[in-house]
């Protein structure tokens, strides 16, 4: 049997890289999605992974745009094959209190973090359904569960992602497709390193495990959800947050 194909959007980012490495180590054929225009840095990223004996394909696609997402997935299908596993990991932040938030800051975060999940998943769902297998994993955030000061746009998008997960999980459960959300807490990547140091220190003080998480800790959970053996886990949200927000 040829290896299953996994598409990781935002694959060249901090958490995305760890997910690509994890899935590749599990024997999947991995494609990292990246923003069109970033081809040179995506190729350099690919070379760095290859130097570590991790082979990952790359494919450009703007997940905030439906047509670009469609072109990305059709190109993967013709170059490599049908997507068996989709990890929706691309995301951005544009933090501002609502009173200072411009419409563009709202829209960009909704388009990139939430509409993107529709834009890309819509391209793979028919094919997964007809083949009777699929894994869709949406990377949300603890801040979608509990809200965060200065992040009405991001919190709304990340909470919406889980609504999408639960609804789609019901629609495709009988087609062998599971749909789940992974909600990271604060993970050490460029996204969180952009937060001012003093605020980061305050955040860490509120994490029971005593530190920020590492990308591989998210990747490990994604890898787990991809396996055939997890076919009875669907519509779930798996928090990976060092205990900073607990719910059931
Ligand atoms: P990151 O390093 O900034 O990675 C995000 C990736 O998404 C980047 O590769 C970025 O490409 C890509 N991207 C952005 N807009 C895109 C678009 N329109 N089309 C295609 N790709 C696009 O951030 P990260 O920390 O790894 O975050 C990954 C995911 O985890 C995000 O969804 C984030 O919200 C979520 N998350 C992160 C944390 C954390 O603490 N780090 C916590 C909770 C949730 P460029 O680099 O070219 O812009």
Coordinates of C-alpha atoms and ligand atoms in Angstrom, one line a residue:
X1 CA 0.0 0.0 0.0
X2 CA 1.4 3.5 -0.9
X3 CA 1.8 5.8 2.1
X4 CA -1.2 7.9 3.1
X5 CA -0.9 11.6 2.1
X6 CA -1.1 14.3 4.7
X7 CA -1.6 18.0 4.0
X8 CA -0.5 20.4 6.7
X9 CA -1.5 24.0 6.1
X10 CA 0.8 26.5 7.7
X11 CA 3.2 23.6 7.5
X12 CA 6.4 25.7 7.4
X13 CA 5.4 27.6 10.6
X14 CA 6.5 26.8 14.2
X15 CA 3.8 24.2 15.1
X16 CA 3.4 23.2 11.5
X17 CA 7.0 22.2 11.1
X18 CA 6.8 19.9 14.2
X19 CA 3.6 18.3 12.8
X20 CA 5.3 17.7 9.4
X21 CA 8.2 16.1 11.1
X22 CA 6.0 14.0 13.3
X23 CA 3.8 12.7 10.5
X24 CA 6.7 12.0 8.2
X25 CA 8.3 10.0 11.0
X26 CA 5.1 8.0 11.2
X27 CA 5.4 7.1 7.5
X28 CA 2.9 9.5 5.9
X29 CA 3.8 11.3 2.7
X30 CA 3.6 14.9 4.0
X31 CA 2.8 18.1 2.0
X32 CA 3.4 21.4 3.8
X33 CA 1.2 24.3 2.5
X34 CA 2.7 27.7 2.5
X35 CA 1.7 31.2 1.4
X36 CA 2.2 32.0 -2.3
X37 CA 5.1 34.4 -2.7
X38 CA 7.1 32.6 0.0
X39 CA 8.5 30.0 -2.4
X40 CA 12.2 30.8 -1.7
X41 CA 11.9 30.5 2.1
X42 CA 9.6 27.4 1.7
X43 CA 12.3 25.7 -0.4
X44 CA 15.0 26.6 2.1
X45 CA 12.8 25.2 4.9
X46 CA 12.4 22.0 2.8
X47 CA 16.1 21.7 2.4
X48 CA 16.7 22.1 6.2
X49 CA 14.3 19.3 6.9
X50 CA 15.9 17.1 4.2
X51 CA 19.3 17.7 5.9
X52 CA 17.6 16.0 8.9
X53 CA 16.5 13.2 6.7
X54 CA 12.9 14.3 6.8
X55 CA 11.4 14.5 3.3
X56 CA 8.4 16.8 3.0
X57 CA 6.7 18.2 -0.2
X58 CA 5.6 21.8 -0.4
X59 CA 2.6 23.4 -2.1
X60 CA 1.6 27.1 -2.3
X61 CA -1.9 28.2 -1.3
X62 CA -3.5 31.1 0.4
X63 CA -5.9 29.4 2.8
X64 CA -7.8 32.7 3.3
X65 CA -8.9 32.5 -0.4
X66 CA -11.3 29.7 -1.6
X67 CA -9.9 29.6 -5.2
X68 CA -6.3 29.5 -4.1
X69 CA -7.1 26.7 -1.6
X70 CA -8.8 24.8 -4.5
X71 CA -5.8 25.2 -6.8
X72 CA -3.5 24.0 -4.0
X73 CA -5.4 20.8 -3.4
X74 CA -6.0 20.0 -7.1
X75 CA -2.3 20.5 -7.7
X76 CA -1.4 18.1 -4.8
X77 CA -3.9 15.5 -6.2
X78 CA -2.4 15.6 -9.6
X79 CA 1.3 15.7 -8.5
X80 CA 1.1 13.4 -5.5
X81 CA -2.4 11.9 -4.9
X82 CA -5.6 12.4 -2.9
X83 CA -5.3 13.9 0.6
X84 CA -6.1 11.3 3.3
X85 CA -5.2 13.6 6.3
X86 CA -5.8 17.3 6.5
X87 CA -4.3 19.4 9.3
X88 CA -5.7 22.9 9.3
X89 CA -2.8 24.7 11.1
X90 CA -2.4 28.0 9.2
X91 CA -3.2 31.0 11.4
X92 CA -2.4 34.6 12.3
X93 CA -3.1 37.0 15.1
X94 CA -3.8 40.8 14.9
X95 CA -4.4 41.7 18.5
X96 CA -6.3 44.9 19.5
X97 CA -9.0 45.6 22.0
X98 CA -12.3 45.8 20.2
X99 CA -12.5 49.6 20.7
X100 CA -9.3 50.0 18.7
X101 CA -9.8 47.2 16.2
X102 CA -10.1 48.0 12.5
X103 CA -12.4 46.0 10.3
X104 CA -9.4 44.8 8.3
X105 CA -7.9 43.3 11.5
X106 CA -11.1 41.5 12.3
X107 CA -11.6 40.2 8.7
X108 CA -8.0 39.0 8.2
X109 CA -8.1 36.9 11.3
X110 CA -11.5 35.5 10.6
X111 CA -10.5 34.7 6.9
X112 CA -7.2 33.1 7.8
X113 CA -8.2 31.2 10.9
X114 CA -11.8 30.3 10.3
X115 CA -12.9 30.6 6.7
X116 CA -9.7 28.9 5.8
X117 CA -11.0 25.7 7.5
X118 CA -14.0 25.8 5.1
X119 CA -11.8 26.8 2.1
X120 CA -9.5 23.8 2.4
X121 CA -11.7 21.2 4.0
X122 CA -14.3 21.7 1.3
X123 CA -11.7 20.7 -1.3
X124 CA -10.9 17.3 0.3
X125 CA -14.2 16.1 1.8
X126 CA -15.8 14.6 -1.3
X127 CA -12.7 12.5 -2.1
X128 CA -12.3 11.4 1.5
X129 CA -16.0 10.4 1.6
X130 CA -15.8 8.4 -1.6
X131 CA -12.7 6.6 -0.4
X132 CA -14.2 5.9 3.1
X133 CA -11.3 7.3 5.1
X134 CA -10.2 10.7 6.3
X135 CA -8.7 12.5 9.2
X136 CA -9.3 16.2 9.7
X137 CA -7.5 18.0 12.5
X138 CA -8.1 21.6 13.2
X139 CA -5.6 23.5 15.3
X140 CA -7.6 25.9 17.5
X141 CA -6.4 27.5 20.7
X142 CA -7.0 27.7 24.4
X143 CA -8.1 31.3 23.7
X144 CA -11.0 30.0 21.7
X145 CA -12.2 28.2 24.8
X146 CA -11.8 30.9 27.4
X147 CA -11.5 34.2 25.4
X148 CA -8.5 36.5 25.7
X149 CA -8.2 40.2 26.3
X150 CA -7.3 41.9 23.0
X151 CA -8.3 38.9 20.9
X152 CA -12.0 39.2 20.1
X153 CA -11.1 38.3 16.4
X154 CA -8.8 35.4 17.3
X155 CA -11.0 34.0 20.1
X156 CA -14.1 34.1 17.9
X157 CA -12.3 32.4 15.0
X158 CA -10.8 29.7 17.2
X159 CA -14.1 29.0 18.9
X160 CA -15.8 28.9 15.5
X161 CA -13.3 26.3 14.4
X162 CA -14.6 23.9 17.0
X163 CA -18.2 24.5 16.1
X164 CA -17.2 23.5 12.5
X165 CA -15.5 20.4 13.9
X166 CA -18.5 19.2 15.8
X167 CA -20.9 19.8 12.9
X168 CA -18.7 18.2 10.2
X169 CA -17.9 15.3 12.5
X170 CA -21.6 14.4 12.5
X171 CA -21.9 14.8 8.7
X172 CA -19.1 12.5 7.8
X173 CA -18.9 10.0 10.7
X174 CA -20.4 7.2 8.5
X175 CA -17.8 7.8 5.8
X176 CA -14.9 6.8 8.0
X177 CA -13.8 10.4 8.5
X178 CA -13.0 11.8 11.9
X179 CA -12.9 15.5 12.6
X180 CA -11.3 16.8 15.7
X181 CA -9.8 19.9 17.2
X182 CA -6.5 20.3 19.1
X183 CA -6.4 23.4 21.3
X184 CA -2.8 24.4 22.2
X185 CA -2.1 26.6 25.1
X186 CA 1.0 28.9 24.9
X187 CA 3.6 27.1 22.7
X188 CA 7.1 28.4 22.0
X189 CA 7.0 29.7 18.4
X190 CA 7.5 33.0 16.6
X191 CA 3.8 33.7 17.2
X192 CA 4.2 33.7 21.0
X193 CA 7.7 35.1 21.0
X194 CA 6.1 38.2 19.4
X195 CA 4.3 38.8 22.7
X196 CA 6.2 41.3 24.9
X197 CA 8.5 39.5 27.4
X198 CA 6.8 40.9 30.5
X199 CA 3.4 39.7 29.3
X200 CA 4.9 36.3 28.4
X201 CA 6.3 36.0 32.0
X202 CA 2.9 36.8 33.4
X203 CA 1.3 34.1 31.2
X204 CA 3.9 31.5 32.3
X205 CA 3.1 32.2 35.9
X206 CA -0.5 31.1 35.2
X207 CA 0.4 27.8 33.7
X208 CA 0.3 24.9 36.2
X209 CA 3.0 23.0 34.3
X210 CA 5.3 26.0 34.9
X211 CA 6.4 26.7 31.3
X212 CA 5.3 27.2 27.7
X213 CA 4.7 24.1 25.7
X214 CA 6.9 22.9 22.8
X215 CA 5.6 22.4 19.2
X216 CA 6.5 18.7 19.3
X217 CA 3.9 18.3 22.1
X218 CA 1.2 19.4 19.8
X219 CA 2.5 17.3 16.9
X220 CA 2.4 14.2 19.1
X221 CA -1.3 14.6 19.6
X222 CA -1.9 15.3 15.9
X223 CA 0.0 12.1 15.1
X224 CA -2.1 10.1 17.5
X225 CA -5.4 11.4 16.0
X226 CA -4.2 10.4 12.5
X227 CA -4.0 6.7 13.2
X228 CA -6.5 4.2 12.0
X229 CA -7.0 3.1 15.7
X230 CA -8.5 6.4 16.7
X231 CA -11.6 5.9 14.5
X232 CA -13.9 6.3 17.5
X233 CA -12.6 9.8 18.5
X234 CA -14.6 12.4 16.5
X235 CA -16.0 15.8 17.2
X236 CA -13.6 16.1 20.1
X237 CA -11.5 19.0 21.3
X238 CA -8.2 17.9 22.8
X239 CA -6.6 20.6 25.0
X240 CA -2.8 20.6 25.2
X241 CA -2.2 23.6 27.4
X242 CA -0.1 22.6 30.5
X243 CA -3.2 22.8 32.7
X244 CA -3.9 26.5 32.1
X245 CA -7.5 25.9 31.3
X246 CA -9.4 22.8 32.4
X247 CA -12.9 21.8 31.3
X248 CA -14.8 18.7 30.5
Ligands
LIG1 P1 3.4 30.5 12.9 O1 4.8 30.0 13.2 O2 3.2 31.9 12.6 O3 2.7 29.6 11.8 C1 1.6 30.0 11.1 C2 1.7 29.5 9.7 O4 0.5 29.9 8.9 C3 2.9 30.2 9.0 O5 3.6 29.3 8.2 C4 2.2 31.2 8.0 O6 2.9 31.5 6.9 C5 1.0 30.4 7.7 N1 -0.1 31.3 7.1 C6 -0.5 32.5 7.6 N2 -1.5 33.0 6.8 C7 -1.6 32.1 5.8 C8 -2.5 32.0 4.6 N3 -3.3 33.0 4.4 N4 -2.3 31.0 3.8 C9 -1.4 30.0 4.0 N5 -0.7 30.0 5.1 C10 -0.7 31.0 6.0 O7 2.5 30.2 14.2 P2 2.3 28.9 15.1 O8 2.6 29.3 16.5 O9 3.1 27.7 14.5 O10 0.8 28.6 15.0 C11 0.2 27.5 14.2 C12 -1.2 27.4 14.5 O11 -1.4 27.1 15.9 C13 -2.0 28.6 14.3 O12 -3.3 28.3 13.8 C14 -2.2 29.3 15.7 O13 -3.3 30.1 15.8 C15 -2.3 28.0 16.5 N6 -1.9 28.2 17.9 C16 -0.6 28.6 18.3 C17 -0.3 28.8 19.6 C18 1.1 29.2 20.1 O14 1.2 29.4 21.3 N7 2.1 29.3 19.2 C19 -1.3 28.6 20.6 C20 -2.5 28.2 20.2 C21 -2.8 28.0 18.9 P3 4.0 32.8 6.9 O15 5.0 32.5 8.0 O16 4.5 32.8 5.5 O17 3.1 34.0 7.2

